[in-house]
PDB file of C-alpha atoms in Angstrom:
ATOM      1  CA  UNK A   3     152.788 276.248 -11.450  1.00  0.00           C
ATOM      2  CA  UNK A   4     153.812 275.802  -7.801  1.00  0.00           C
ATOM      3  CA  UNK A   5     154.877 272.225  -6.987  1.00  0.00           C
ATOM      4  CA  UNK A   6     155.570 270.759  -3.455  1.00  0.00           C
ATOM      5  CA  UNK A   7     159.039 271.243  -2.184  1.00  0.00           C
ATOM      6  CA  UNK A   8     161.170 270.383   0.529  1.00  0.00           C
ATOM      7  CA  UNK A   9     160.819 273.036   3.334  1.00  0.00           C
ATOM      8  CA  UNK A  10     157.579 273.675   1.818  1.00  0.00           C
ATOM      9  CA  UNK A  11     154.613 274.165   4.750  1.00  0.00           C
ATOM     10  CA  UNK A  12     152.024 272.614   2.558  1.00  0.00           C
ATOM     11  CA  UNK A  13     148.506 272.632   3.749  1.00  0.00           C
ATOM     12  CA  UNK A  14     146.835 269.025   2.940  1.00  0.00           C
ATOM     13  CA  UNK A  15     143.923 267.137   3.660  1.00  0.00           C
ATOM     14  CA  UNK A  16     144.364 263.062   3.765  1.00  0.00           C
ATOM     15  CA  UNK A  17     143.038 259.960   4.974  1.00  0.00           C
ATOM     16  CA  UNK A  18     145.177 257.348   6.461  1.00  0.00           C
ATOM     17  CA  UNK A  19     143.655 253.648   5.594  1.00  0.00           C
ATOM     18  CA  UNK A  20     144.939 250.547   6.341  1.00  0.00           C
ATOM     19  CA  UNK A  21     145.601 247.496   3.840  1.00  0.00           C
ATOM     20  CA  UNK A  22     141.885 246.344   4.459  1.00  0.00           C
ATOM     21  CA  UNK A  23     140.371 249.832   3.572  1.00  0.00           C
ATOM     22  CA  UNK A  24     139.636 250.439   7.012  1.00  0.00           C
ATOM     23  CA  UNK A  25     140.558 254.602   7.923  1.00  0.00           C
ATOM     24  CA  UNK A  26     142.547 255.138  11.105  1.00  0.00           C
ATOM     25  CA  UNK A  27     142.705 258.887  10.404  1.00  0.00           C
ATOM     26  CA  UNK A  28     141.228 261.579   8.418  1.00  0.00           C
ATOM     27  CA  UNK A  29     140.936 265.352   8.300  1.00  0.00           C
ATOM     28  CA  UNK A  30     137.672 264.770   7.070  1.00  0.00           C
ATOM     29  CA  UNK A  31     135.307 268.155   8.042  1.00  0.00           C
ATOM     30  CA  UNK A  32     138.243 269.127   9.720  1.00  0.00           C
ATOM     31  CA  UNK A  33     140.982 271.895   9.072  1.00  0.00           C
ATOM     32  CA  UNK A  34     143.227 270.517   6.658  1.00  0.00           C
ATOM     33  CA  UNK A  35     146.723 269.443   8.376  1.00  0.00           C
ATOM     34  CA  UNK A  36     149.371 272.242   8.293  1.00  0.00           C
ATOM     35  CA  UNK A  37     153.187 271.007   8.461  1.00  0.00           C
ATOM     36  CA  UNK A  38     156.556 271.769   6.743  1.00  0.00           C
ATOM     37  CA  UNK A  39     158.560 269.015   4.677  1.00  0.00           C
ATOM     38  CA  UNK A  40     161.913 268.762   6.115  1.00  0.00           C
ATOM     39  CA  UNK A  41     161.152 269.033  10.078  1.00  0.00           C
ATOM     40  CA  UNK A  42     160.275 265.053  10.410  1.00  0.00           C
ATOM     41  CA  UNK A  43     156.742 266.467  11.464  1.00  0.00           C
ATOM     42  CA  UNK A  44     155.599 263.857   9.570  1.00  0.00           C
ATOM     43  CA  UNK A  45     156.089 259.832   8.472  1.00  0.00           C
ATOM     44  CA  UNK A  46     159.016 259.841   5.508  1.00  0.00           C
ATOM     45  CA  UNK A  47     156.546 258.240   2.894  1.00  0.00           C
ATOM     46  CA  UNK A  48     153.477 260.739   3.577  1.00  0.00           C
ATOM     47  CA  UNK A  49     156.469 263.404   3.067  1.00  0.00           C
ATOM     48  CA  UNK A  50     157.639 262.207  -0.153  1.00  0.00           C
ATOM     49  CA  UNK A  51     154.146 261.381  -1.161  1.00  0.00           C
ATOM     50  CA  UNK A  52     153.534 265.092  -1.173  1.00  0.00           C
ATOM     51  CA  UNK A  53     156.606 266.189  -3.810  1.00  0.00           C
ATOM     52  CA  UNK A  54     156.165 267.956  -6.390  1.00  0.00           C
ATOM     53  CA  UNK A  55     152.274 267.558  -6.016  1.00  0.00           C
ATOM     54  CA  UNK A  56     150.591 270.874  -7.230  1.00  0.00           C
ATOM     55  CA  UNK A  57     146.895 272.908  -5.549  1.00  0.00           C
ATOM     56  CA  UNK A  58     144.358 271.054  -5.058  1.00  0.00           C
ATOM     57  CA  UNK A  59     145.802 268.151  -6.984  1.00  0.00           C
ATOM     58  CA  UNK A  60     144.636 264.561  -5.388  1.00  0.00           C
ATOM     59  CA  UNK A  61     146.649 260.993  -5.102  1.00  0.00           C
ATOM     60  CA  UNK A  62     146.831 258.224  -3.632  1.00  0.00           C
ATOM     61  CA  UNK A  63     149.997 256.412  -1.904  1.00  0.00           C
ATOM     62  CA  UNK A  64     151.152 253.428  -0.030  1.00  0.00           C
ATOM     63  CA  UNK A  65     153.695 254.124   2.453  1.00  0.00           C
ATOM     64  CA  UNK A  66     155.435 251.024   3.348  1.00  0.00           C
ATOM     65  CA  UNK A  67     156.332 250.249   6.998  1.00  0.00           C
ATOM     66  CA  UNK A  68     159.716 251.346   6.353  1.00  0.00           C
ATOM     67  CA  UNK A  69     158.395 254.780   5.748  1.00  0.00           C
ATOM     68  CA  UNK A  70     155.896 254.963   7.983  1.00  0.00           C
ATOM     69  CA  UNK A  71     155.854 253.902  11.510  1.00  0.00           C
ATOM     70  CA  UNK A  72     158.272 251.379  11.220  1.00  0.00           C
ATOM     71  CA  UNK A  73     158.413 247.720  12.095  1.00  0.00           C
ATOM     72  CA  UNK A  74     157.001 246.536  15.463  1.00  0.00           C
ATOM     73  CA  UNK A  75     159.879 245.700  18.212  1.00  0.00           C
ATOM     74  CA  UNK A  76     159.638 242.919  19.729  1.00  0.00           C
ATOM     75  CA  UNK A  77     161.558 244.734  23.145  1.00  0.00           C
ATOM     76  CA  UNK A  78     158.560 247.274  23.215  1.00  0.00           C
ATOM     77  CA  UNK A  79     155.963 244.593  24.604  1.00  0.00           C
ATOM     78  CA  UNK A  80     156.363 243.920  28.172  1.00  0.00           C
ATOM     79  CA  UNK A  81     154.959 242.342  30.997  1.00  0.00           C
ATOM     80  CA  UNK A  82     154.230 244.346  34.088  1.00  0.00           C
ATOM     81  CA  UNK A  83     152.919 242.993  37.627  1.00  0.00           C
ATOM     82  CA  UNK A  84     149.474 243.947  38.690  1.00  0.00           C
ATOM     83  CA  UNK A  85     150.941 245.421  42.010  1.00  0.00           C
ATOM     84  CA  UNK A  86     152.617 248.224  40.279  1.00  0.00           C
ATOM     85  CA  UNK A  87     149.558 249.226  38.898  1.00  0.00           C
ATOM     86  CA  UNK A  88     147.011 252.016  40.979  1.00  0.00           C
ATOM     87  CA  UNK A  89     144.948 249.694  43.411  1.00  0.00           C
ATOM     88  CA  UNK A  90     141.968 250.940  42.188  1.00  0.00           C
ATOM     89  CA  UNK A  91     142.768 250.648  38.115  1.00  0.00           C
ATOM     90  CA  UNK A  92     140.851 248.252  36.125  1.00  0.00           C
ATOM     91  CA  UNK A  93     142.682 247.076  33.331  1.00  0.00           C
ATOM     92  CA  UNK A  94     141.016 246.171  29.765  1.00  0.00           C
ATOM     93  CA  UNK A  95     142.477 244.690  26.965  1.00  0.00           C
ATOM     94  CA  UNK A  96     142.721 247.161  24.117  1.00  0.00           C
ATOM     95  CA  UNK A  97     143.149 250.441  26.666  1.00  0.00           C
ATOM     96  CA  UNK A  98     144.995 252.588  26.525  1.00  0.00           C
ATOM     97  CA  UNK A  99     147.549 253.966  29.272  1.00  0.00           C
ATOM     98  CA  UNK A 100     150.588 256.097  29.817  1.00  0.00           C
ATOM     99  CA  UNK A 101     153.531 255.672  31.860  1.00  0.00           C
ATOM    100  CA  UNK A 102     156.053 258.145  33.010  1.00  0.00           C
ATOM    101  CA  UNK A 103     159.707 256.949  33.341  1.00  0.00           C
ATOM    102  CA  UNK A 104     162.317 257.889  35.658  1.00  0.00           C
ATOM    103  CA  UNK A 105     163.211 261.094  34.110  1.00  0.00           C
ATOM    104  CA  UNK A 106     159.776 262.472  33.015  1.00  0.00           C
ATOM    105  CA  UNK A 107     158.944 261.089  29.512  1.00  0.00           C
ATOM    106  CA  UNK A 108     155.336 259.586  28.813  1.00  0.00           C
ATOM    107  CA  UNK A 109     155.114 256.364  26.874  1.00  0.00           C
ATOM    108  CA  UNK A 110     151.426 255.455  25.342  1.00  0.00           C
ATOM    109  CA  UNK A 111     150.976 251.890  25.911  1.00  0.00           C
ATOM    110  CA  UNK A 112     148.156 249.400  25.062  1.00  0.00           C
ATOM    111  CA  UNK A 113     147.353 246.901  27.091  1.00  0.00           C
ATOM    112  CA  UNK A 114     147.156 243.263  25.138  1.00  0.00           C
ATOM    113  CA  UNK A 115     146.883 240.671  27.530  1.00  0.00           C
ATOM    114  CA  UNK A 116     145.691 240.404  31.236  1.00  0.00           C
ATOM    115  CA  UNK A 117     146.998 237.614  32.757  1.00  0.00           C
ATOM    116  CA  UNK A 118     146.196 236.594  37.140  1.00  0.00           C
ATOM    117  CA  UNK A 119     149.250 238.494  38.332  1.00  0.00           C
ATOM    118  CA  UNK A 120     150.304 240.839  35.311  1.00  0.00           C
ATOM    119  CA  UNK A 121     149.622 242.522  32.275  1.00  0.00           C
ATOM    120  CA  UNK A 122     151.353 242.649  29.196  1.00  0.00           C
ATOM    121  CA  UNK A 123     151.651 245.815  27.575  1.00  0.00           C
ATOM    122  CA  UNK A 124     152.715 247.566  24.021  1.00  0.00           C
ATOM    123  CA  UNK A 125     154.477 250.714  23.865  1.00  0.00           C
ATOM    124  CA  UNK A 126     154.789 250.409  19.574  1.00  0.00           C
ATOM    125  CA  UNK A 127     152.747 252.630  18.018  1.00  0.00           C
ATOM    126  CA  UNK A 128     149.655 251.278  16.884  1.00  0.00           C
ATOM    127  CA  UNK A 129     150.889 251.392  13.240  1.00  0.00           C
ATOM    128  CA  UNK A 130     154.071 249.415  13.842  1.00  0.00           C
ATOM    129  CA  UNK A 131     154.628 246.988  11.280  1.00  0.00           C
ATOM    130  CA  UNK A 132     151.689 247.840   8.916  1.00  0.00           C
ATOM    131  CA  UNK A 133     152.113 248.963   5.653  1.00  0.00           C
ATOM    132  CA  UNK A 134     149.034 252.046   5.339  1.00  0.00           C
ATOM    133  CA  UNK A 135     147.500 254.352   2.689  1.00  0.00           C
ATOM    134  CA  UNK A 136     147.016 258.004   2.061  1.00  0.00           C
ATOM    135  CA  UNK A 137     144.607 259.877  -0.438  1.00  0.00           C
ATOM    136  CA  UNK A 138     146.092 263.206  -0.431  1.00  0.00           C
ATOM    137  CA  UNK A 139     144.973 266.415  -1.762  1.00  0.00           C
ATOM    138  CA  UNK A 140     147.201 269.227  -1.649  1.00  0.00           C
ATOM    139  CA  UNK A 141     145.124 272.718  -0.503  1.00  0.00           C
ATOM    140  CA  UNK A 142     147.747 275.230  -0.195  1.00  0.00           C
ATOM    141  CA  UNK A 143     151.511 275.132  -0.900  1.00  0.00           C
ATOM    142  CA  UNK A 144     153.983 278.336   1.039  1.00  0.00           C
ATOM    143  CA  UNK A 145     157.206 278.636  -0.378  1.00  0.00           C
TER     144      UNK A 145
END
């Protein structure tokens, strides 16, 4: 029987939980997600989660922070002045925004604090530093 292999493009429905149960992600009366082992597509540990799984067979893994989004950097929180902002933004904690650098790249950042003449901001991913759960189930496996 087919197993999951490297270079495979697998076809796989999953939900992404945290530690406390709660889901951050699911494809969930969705398509399932299409991808091919190998590419770095994916996380490392959702990758080798998926070996040598067969059809429609269903696990569960954890996927440690090493393996997953890795650990939150200090460097990536920063504190920007208001007056660089759009004069007409208003900030919340918790949104979301994206800056462009210099040469054209976007960077999703969060904003954590507000403070009277600045914000701080967080450009890890939201999964930095948290170790996080999949239930897999593998729907179709191309060689």
């Amino acid at each position: 029987m087919n197993q999951v292999k490297e270079n495979n493009t697998v076809k796989v429905h999953y939900t992404g939980k945290l530690a406390d149960g709660r889901v951050f992600d699911t494809s969930e009366g969705k398509k399932p997600l299409e991808f091919t082992l190998g590419k770095g597509d994916m996380i490392p540990g959702f990758e080798k989660g998926l070996i040598d799984m067969k059809v429609n067979e269903k696990k569960t893994i954890k996927v440690s922070k090493e393996e997953g989004f890795g650990e939150a950097r200090e460097e990536l929180i920063q504190e920007v002045p208001k007056s660089q902002l759009p004069e007409d933004m208003n900030v919340e904690e918790g949104m979301s925004l994206v800056s462009k650098t210099p040469d054209g790249q976007e960077h999703n950042l969060v904003v954590k604090e507000i403070k009277e003449e600045s914000i701080i901001v967080d450009a890890n991913h939201p999964l930095a530093g948290k170790d996080i759960i999949f239930d897999l189930e593998v729907v179709e496996i191309q060689a």
